[in-house]
mmCIF file of C-alpha atoms in Angstrom:
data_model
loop_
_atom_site.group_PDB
_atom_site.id
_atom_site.type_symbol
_atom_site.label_atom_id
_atom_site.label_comp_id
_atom_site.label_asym_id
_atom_site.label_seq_id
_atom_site.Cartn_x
_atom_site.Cartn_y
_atom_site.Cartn_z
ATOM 1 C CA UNK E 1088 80.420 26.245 113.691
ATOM 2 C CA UNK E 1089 79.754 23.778 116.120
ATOM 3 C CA UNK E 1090 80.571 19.983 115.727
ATOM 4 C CA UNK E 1091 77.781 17.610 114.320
ATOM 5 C CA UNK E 1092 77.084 14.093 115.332
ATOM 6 C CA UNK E 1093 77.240 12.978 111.535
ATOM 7 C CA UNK E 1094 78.975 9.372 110.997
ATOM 8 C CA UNK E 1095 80.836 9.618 108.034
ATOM 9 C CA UNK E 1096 80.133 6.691 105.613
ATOM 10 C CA UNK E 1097 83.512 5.126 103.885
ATOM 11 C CA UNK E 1098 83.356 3.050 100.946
ATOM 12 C CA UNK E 1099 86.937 2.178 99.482
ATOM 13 C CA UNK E 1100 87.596 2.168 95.956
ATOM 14 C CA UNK E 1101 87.835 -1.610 94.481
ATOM 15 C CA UNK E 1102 91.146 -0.999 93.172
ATOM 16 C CA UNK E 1103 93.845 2.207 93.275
ATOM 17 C CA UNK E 1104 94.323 3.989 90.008
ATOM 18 C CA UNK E 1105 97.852 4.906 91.612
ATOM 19 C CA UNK E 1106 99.999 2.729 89.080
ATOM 20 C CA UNK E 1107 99.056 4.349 86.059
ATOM 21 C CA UNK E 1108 99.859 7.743 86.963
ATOM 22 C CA UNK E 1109 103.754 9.430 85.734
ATOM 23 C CA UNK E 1110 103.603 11.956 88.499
ATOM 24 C CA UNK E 1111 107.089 13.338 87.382
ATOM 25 C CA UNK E 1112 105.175 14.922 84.796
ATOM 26 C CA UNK E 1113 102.049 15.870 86.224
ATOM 27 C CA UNK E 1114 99.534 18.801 84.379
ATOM 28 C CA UNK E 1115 98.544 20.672 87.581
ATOM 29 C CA UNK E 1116 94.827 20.150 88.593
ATOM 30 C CA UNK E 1117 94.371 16.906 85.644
ATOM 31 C CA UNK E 1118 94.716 13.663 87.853
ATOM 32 C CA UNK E 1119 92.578 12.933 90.922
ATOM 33 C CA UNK E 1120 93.533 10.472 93.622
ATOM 34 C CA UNK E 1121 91.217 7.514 93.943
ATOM 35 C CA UNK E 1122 88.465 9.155 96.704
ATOM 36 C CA UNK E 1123 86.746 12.115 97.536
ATOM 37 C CA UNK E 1124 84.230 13.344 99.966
ATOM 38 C CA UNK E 1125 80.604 14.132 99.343
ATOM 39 C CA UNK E 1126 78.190 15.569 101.870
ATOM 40 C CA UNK E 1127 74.631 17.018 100.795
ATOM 41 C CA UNK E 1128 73.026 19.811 102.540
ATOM 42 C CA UNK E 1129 69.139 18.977 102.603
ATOM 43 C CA UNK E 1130 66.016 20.079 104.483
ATOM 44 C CA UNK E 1131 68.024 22.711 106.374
ATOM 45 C CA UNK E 1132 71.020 20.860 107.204
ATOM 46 C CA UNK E 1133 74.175 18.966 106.395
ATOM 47 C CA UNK E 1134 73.773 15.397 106.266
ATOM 48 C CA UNK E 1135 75.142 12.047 104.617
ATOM 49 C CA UNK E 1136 78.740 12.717 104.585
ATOM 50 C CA UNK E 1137 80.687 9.986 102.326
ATOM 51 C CA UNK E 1138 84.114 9.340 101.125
ATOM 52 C CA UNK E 1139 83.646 7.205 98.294
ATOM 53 C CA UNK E 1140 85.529 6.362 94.781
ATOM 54 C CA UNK E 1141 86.470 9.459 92.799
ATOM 55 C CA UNK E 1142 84.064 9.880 89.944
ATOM 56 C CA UNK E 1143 81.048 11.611 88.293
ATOM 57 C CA UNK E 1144 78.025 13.062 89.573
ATOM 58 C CA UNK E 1145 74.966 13.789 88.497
ATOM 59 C CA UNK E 1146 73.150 16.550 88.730
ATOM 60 C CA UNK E 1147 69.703 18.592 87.292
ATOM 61 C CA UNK E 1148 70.254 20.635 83.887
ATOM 62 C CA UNK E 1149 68.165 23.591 85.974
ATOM 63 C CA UNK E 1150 70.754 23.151 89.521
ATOM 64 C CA UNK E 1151 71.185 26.451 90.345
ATOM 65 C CA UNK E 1152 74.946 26.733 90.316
ATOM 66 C CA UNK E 1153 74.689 26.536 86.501
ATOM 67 C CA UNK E 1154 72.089 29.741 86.103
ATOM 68 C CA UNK E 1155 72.899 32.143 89.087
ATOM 69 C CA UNK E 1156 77.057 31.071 89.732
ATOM 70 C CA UNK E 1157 76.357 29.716 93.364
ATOM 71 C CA UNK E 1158 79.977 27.921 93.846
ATOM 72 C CA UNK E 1159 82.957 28.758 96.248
ATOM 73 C CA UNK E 1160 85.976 26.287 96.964
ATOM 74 C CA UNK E 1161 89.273 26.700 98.441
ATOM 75 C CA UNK E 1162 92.870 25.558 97.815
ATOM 76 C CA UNK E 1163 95.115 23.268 100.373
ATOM 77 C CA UNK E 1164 97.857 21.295 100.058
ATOM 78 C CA UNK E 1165 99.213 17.880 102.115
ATOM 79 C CA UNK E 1166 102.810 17.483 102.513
ATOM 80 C CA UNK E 1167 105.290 14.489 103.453
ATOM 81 C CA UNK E 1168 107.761 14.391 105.286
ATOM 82 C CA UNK E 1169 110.933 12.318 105.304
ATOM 83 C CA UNK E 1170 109.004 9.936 107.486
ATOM 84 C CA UNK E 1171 106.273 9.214 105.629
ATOM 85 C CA UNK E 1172 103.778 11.503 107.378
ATOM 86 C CA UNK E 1173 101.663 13.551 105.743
ATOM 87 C CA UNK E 1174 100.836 16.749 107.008
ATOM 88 C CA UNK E 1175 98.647 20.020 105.899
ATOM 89 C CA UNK E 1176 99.599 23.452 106.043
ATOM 90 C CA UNK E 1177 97.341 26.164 108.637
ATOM 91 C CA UNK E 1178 94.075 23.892 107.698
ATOM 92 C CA UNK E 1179 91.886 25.818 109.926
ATOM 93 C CA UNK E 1180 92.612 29.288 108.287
ATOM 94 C CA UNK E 1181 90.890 27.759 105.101
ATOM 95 C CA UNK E 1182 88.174 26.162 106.442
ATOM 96 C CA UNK E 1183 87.520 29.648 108.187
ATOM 97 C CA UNK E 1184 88.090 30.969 104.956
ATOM 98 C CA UNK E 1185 85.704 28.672 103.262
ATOM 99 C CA UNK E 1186 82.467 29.521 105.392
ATOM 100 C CA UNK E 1187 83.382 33.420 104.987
ATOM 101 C CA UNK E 1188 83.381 33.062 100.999
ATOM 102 C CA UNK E 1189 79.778 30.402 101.633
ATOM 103 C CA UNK E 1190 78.162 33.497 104.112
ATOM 104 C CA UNK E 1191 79.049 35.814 101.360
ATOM 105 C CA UNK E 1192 77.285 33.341 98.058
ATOM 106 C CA UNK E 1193 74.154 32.978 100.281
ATOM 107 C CA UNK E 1194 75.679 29.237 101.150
ATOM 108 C CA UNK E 1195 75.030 27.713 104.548
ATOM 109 C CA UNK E 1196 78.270 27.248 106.317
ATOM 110 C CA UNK E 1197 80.101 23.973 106.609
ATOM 111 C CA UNK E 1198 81.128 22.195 110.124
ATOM 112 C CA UNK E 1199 84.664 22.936 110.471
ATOM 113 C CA UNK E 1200 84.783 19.786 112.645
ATOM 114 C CA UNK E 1201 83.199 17.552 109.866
ATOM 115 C CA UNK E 1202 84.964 19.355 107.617
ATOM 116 C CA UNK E 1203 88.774 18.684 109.371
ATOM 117 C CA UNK E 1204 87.225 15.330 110.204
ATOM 118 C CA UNK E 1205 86.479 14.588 106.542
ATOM 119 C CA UNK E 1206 89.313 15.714 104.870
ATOM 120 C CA UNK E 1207 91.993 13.818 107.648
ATOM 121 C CA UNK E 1208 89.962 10.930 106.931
ATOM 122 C CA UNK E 1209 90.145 10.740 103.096
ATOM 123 C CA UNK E 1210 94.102 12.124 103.299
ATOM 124 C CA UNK E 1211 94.862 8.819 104.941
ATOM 125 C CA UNK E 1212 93.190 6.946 102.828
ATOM 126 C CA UNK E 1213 95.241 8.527 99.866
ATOM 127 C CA UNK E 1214 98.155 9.115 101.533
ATOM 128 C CA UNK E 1215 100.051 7.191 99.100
ATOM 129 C CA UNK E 1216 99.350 9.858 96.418
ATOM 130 C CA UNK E 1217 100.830 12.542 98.749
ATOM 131 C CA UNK E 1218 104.993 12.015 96.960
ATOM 132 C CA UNK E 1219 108.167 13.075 99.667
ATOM 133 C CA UNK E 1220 110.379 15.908 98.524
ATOM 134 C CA UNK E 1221 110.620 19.377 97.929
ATOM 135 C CA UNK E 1222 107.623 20.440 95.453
ATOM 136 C CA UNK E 1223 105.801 17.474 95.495
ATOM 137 C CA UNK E 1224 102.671 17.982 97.172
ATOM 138 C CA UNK E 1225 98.725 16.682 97.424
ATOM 139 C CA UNK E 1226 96.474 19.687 95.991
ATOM 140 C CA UNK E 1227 93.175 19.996 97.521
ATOM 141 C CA UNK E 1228 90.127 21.414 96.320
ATOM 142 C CA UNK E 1229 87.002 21.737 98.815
ATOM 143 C CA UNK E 1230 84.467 23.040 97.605
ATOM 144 C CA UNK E 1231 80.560 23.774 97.236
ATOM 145 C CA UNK E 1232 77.766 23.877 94.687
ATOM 146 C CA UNK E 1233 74.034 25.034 94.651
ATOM 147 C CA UNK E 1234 71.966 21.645 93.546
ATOM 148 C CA UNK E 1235 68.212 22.989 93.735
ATOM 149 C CA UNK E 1236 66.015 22.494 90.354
ATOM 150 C CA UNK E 1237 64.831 25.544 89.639
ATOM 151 C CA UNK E 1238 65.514 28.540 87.543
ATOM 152 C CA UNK E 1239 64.033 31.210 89.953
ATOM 153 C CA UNK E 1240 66.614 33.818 90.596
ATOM 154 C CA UNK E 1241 67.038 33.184 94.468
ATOM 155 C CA UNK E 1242 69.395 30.871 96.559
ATOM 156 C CA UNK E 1243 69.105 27.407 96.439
ATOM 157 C CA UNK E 1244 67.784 25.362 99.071
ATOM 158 C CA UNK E 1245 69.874 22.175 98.907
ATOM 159 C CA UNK E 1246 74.040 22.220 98.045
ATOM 160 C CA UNK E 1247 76.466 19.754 97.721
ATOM 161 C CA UNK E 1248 79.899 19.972 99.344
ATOM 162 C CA UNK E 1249 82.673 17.824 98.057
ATOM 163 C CA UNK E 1250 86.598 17.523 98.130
ATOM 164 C CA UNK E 1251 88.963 16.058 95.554
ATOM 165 C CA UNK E 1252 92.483 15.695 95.413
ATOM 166 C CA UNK E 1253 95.292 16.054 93.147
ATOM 167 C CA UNK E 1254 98.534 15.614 92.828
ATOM 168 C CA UNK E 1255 101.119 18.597 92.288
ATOM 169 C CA UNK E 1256 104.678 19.835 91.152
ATOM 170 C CA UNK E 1257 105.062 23.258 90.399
ATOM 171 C CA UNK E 1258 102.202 25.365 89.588
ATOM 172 C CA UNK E 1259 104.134 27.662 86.993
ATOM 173 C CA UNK E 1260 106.770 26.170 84.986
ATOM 174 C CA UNK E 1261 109.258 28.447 83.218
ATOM 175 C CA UNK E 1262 109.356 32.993 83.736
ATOM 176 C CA UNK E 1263 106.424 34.257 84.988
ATOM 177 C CA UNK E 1264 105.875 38.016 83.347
ATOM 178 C CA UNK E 1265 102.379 40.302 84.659
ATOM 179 C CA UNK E 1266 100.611 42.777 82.788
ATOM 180 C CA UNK E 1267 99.162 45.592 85.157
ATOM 181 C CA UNK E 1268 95.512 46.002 84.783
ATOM 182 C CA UNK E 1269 94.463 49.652 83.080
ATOM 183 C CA UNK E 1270 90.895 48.640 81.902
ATOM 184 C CA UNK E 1271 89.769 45.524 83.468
ATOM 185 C CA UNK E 1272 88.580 45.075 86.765
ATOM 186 C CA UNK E 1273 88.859 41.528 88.811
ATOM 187 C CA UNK E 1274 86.225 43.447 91.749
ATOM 188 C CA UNK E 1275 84.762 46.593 93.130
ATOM 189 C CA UNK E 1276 84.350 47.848 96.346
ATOM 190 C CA UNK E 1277 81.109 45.803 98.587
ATOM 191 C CA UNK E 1278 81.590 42.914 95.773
ATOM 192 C CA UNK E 1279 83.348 39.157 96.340
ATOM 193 C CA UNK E 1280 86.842 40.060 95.575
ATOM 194 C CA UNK E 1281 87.490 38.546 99.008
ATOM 195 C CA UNK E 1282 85.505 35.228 98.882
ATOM 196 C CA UNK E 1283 87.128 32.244 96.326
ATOM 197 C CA UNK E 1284 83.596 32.617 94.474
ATOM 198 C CA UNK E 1285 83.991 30.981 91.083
ATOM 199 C CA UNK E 1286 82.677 33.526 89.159
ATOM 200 C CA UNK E 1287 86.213 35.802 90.284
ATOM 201 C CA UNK E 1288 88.461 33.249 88.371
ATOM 202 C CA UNK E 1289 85.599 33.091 85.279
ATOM 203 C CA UNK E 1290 85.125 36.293 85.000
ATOM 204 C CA UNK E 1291 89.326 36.963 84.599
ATOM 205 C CA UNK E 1292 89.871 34.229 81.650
ATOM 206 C CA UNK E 1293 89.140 37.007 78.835
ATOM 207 C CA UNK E 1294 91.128 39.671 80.285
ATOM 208 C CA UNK E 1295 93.794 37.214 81.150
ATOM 209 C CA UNK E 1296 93.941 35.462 77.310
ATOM 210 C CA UNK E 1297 94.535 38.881 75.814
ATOM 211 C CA UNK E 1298 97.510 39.783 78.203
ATOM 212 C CA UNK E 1299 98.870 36.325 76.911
ATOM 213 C CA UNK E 1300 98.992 37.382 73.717
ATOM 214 C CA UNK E 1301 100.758 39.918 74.483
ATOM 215 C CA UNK E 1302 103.221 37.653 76.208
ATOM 216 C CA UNK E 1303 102.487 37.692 79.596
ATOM 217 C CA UNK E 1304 100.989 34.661 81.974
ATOM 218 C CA UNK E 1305 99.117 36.936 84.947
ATOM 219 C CA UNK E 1306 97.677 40.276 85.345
ATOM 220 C CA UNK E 1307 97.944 42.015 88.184
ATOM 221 C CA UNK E 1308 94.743 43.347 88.957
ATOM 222 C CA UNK E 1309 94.494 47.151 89.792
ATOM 223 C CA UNK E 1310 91.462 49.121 91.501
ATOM 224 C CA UNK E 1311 88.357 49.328 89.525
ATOM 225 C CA UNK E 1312 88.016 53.232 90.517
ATOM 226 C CA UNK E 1313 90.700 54.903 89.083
ATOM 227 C CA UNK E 1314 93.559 51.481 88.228
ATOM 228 C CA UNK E 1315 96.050 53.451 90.274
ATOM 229 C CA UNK E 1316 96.836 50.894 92.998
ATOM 230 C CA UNK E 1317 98.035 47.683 93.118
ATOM 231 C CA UNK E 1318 96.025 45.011 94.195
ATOM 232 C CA UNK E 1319 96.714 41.029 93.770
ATOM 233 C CA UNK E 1320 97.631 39.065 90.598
ATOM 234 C CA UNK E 1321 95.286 36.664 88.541
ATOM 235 C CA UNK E 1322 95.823 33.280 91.409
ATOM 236 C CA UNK E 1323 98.441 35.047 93.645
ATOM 237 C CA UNK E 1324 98.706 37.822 96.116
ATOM 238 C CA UNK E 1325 101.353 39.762 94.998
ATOM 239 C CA UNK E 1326 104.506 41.195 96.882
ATOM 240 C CA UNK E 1327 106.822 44.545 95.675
ATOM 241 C CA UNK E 1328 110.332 44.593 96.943
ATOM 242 C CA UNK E 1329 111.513 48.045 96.574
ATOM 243 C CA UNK E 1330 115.259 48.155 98.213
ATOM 244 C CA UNK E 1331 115.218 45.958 101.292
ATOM 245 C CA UNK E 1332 111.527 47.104 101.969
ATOM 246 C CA UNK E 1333 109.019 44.069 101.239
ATOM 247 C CA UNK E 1334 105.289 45.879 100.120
ATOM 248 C CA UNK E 1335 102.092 44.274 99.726
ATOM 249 C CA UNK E 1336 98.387 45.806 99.296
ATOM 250 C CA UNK E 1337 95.987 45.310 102.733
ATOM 251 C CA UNK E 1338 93.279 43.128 102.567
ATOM 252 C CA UNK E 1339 89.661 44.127 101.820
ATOM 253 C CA UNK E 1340 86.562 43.048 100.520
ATOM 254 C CA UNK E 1341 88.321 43.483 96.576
ATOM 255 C CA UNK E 1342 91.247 41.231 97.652
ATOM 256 C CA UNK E 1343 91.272 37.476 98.959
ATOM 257 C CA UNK E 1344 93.085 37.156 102.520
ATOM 258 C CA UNK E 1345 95.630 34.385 101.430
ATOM 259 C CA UNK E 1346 97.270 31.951 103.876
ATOM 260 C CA UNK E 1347 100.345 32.178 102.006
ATOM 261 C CA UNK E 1348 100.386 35.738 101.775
ATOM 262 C CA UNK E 1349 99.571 36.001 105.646
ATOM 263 C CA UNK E 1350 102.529 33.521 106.657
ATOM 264 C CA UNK E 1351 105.131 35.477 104.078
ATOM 265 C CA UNK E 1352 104.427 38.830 106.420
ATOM 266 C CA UNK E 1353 104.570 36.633 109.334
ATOM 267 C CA UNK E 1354 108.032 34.791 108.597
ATOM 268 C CA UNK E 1355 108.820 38.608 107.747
ATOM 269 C CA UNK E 1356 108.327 40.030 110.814
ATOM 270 C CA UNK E 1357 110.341 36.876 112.395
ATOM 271 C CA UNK E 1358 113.035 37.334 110.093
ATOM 272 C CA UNK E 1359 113.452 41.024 110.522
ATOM 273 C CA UNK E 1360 112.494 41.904 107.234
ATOM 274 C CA UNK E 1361 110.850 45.668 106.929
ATOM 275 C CA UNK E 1362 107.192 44.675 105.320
ATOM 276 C CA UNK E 1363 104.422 47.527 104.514
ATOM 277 C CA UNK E 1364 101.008 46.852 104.281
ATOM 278 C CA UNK E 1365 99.896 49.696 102.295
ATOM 279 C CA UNK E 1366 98.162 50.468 99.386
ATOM 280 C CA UNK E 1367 100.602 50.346 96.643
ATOM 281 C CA UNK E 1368 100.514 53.149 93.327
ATOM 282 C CA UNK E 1369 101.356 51.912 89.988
ATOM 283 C CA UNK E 1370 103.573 54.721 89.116
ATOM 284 C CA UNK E 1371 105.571 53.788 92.687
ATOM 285 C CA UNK E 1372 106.321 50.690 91.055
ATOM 286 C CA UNK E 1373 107.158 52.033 87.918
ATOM 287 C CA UNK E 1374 109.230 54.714 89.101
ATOM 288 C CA UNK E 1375 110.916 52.535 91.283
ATOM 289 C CA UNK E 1376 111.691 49.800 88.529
ATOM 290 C CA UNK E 1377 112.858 52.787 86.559
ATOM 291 C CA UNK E 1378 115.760 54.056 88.535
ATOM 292 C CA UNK E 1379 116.390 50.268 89.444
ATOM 293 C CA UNK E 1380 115.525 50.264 92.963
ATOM 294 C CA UNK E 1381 113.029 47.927 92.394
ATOM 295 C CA UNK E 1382 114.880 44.102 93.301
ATOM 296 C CA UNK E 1383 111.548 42.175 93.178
ATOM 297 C CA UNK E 1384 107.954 41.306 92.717
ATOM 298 C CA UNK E 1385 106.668 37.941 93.337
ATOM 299 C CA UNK E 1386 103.250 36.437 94.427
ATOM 300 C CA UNK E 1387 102.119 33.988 96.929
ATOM 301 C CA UNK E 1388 99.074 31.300 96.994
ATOM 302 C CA UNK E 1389 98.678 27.949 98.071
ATOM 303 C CA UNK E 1390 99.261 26.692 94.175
ATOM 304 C CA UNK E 1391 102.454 28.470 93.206
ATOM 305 C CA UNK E 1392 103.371 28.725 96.935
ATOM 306 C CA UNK E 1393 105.765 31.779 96.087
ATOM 307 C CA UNK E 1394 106.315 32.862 92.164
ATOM 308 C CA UNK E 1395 108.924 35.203 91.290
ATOM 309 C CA UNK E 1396 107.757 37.316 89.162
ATOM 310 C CA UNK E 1397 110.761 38.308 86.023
ATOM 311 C CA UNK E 1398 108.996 41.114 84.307
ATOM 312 C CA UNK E 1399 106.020 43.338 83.920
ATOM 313 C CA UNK E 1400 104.501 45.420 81.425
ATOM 314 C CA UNK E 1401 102.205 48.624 82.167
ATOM 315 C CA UNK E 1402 100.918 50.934 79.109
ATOM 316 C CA UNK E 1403 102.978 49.578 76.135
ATOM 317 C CA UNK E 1404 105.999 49.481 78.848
ATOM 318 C CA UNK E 1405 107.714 46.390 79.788
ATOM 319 C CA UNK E 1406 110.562 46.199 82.789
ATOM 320 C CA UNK E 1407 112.711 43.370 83.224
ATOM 321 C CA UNK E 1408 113.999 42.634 86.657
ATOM 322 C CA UNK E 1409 117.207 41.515 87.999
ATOM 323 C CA UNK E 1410 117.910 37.428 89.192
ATOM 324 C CA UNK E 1411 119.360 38.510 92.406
ATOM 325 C CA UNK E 1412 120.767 35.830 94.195
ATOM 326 C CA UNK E 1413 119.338 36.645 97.518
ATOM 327 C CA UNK E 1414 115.999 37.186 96.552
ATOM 328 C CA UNK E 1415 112.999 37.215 99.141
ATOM 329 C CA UNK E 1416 111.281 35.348 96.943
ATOM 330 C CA UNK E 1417 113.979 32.348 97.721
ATOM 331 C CA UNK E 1418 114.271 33.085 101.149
ATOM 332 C CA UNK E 1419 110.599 32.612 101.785
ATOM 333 C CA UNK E 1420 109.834 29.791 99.741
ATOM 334 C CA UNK E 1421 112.251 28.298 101.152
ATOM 335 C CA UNK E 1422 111.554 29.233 104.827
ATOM 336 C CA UNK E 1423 107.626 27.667 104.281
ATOM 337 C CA UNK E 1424 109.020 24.553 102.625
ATOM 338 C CA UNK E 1425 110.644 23.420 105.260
ATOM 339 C CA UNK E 1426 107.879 24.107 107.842
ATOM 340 C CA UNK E 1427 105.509 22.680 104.990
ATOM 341 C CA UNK E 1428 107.438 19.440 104.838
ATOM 342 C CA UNK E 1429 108.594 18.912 108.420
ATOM 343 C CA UNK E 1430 112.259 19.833 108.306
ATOM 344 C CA UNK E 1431 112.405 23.101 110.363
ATOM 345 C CA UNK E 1432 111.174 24.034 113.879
ATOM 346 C CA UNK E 1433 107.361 25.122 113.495
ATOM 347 C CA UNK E 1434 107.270 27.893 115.912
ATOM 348 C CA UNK E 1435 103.782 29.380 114.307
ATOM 349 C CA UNK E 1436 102.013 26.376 115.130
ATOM 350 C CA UNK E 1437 100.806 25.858 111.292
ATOM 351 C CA UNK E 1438 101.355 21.861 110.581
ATOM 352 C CA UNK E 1439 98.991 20.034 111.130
ATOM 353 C CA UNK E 1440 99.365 15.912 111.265
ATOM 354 C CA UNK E 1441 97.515 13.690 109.300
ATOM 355 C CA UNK E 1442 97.388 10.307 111.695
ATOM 356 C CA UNK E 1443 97.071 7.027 110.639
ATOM 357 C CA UNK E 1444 93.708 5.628 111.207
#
């Protein structure tokens, strides 16, 4: 979209909350830098963008996003360097990202200018929450919400777009083991697999608890049709390694189009490492794991950046994996870390710097 002539309106928090916060033991997704952005969409367009102090809002018991699920966000992270600059990671792919999930709720699209504009803006006011070295990180969550009163079963008419910010270590702490979906379904074909609606991440909690009681922390979601294939995990695409051959499922309207997972095929394709994108059987993966050929599974996403993956269980079977010392799963975590946080040539053209107002 095109760029709007919209002032944004700052007001600065009185006083940083910075000082109270242990961020070498952070809960992922429970603290919240001091600002965030607000921006209403009203009478037919986008208007009153603000960066003001983090905090509550208010909204109607009959808002719309709490009867008909009319919500969509994204995830990004800032990054500093050694220099103090901040930076963020291929910025426009989730913004384009972001309107293609709003198109697909019935949401009117954000400016991608406002939005950039926005987000730089409030980044360098909170830069100081954004910690140097390897894991640290600012999360960011954009996202949007249907505000209309009204229980009619239609779209809303107004929405409120916001971002917040918080800071990060390591998404998963400790072995990550999947359970392969045989009965659940995350989406079917012509649904929102592919857009970061809310309701995809609800609607997976139930399915999800039971496989942790089974002992597992992610399912790896499998085709609603016939659960043959292979699709993405619970927050993560998800990659096989079977030999030296890296495999991962294509894209479609079932599965989200990560930014992570796109950058892991490109760095493979720099790196001469032999990646399929192909649908992938469950019984290929369990065959494979079977006779050992299988060296590694691991899954990518802006949270967990890249998760090996130690084990996985599939109809009352569980595999175990080998800790290989060259894993993939090291090499390319390690390959966007250093492009993430400014210590390695950035041939792709993914940072992008946050400048000092």
């Amino acid at each position: 979209m095109k760029n709007v002539p919209l002032a944004i309106d700052v007001v600065e928090a009185k006083a940083s909350r910075i000082d109270s916060v242990d961020f070498e033991n952070l809960i992922f997704g429970n603290v919240f830098a001091d600002h965030m952005m607000e921006c209403d969409y009203i009478d037919g367009q986008w208007q009153n963008p603000v960066i003001k102090p983090y905090g509550p809002i208010q909204l109607d018991p009959s808002a719309k996003v709490f009867h008909y699920g009319q919500a969509i966000f994204e995830g990004m992270k800032a990054f500093k360097d050694d220099e103090d600059q901040v930076w963020l990671f291929r910025p426009k792919a989730n913004i384009e990202r972001f309107n293609k999930s709003s198109v697909r709720l019935a949401i009117p699209e954000f400016p991608e200018d406002l939005f950039l504009e926005g987000l730089e803006t409030l980044l360098d006011m909170d830069r100081d929450w954004v910690k140097k070295g390897f894991g640290n990180s600012l999360y960011i969550r954009p996202f949007v919400i249907a505000t209309e009163r009204g229980v009619s079963a239609s779209p809303s008419k107004t929405y409120k777009f916001m971002i917040i910010c918080s800071p990060a270590k390591a998404y998963y702490s400790g072995e990550v083991r999947v359970f392969f979906a045989d009965k659940f379904s995350r989406a079917a074909d012509g649904g929102v697999g592919y857009a970061k609606a809310a309701g995809n991440y609800g609607a997976q909690f139930y399915p999800t608890n039971l496989a942790k009681e089974e002992g597992y922390q992610q399912i790896v979601w499998t085709d609603a049709n016939s659960h043959e294939y292979l699709e993405e995990a619970g927050t993560m695409n998800i990659f096989f390694r079977i030999g030296d051959k890296l495999i991962t499922a294509p894209t479609s309207d079932r599965i989200l189009d990560g930014v992570t997972r796109r950058s892991v095929l490109k760095l493979a394709e720099e790196f001469g490492i032999e990646a399929e994108v192909r649908r992938v059987k469950v019984s290929e993966v369990v065959d494979a794991a079977s006779k050992g050929e299988l060296k590694e599974i691991f899954g990518s996403g802006t949270a967990a950046t890249i998760n090996p993956v130690r084990g996985f269980g599939n109809k009352g079977e569980k595999f175990e994996l080998p800790q290989l010392e060259d894993s993939y799963a090291a090499f390319f975590k390690k390959k966007l870390m250093e492009i993430q946080y400014n210590k390695a040539e950035d041939k792709f053209g993914w940072r992008h710097l946050v400048k000092r107002s």
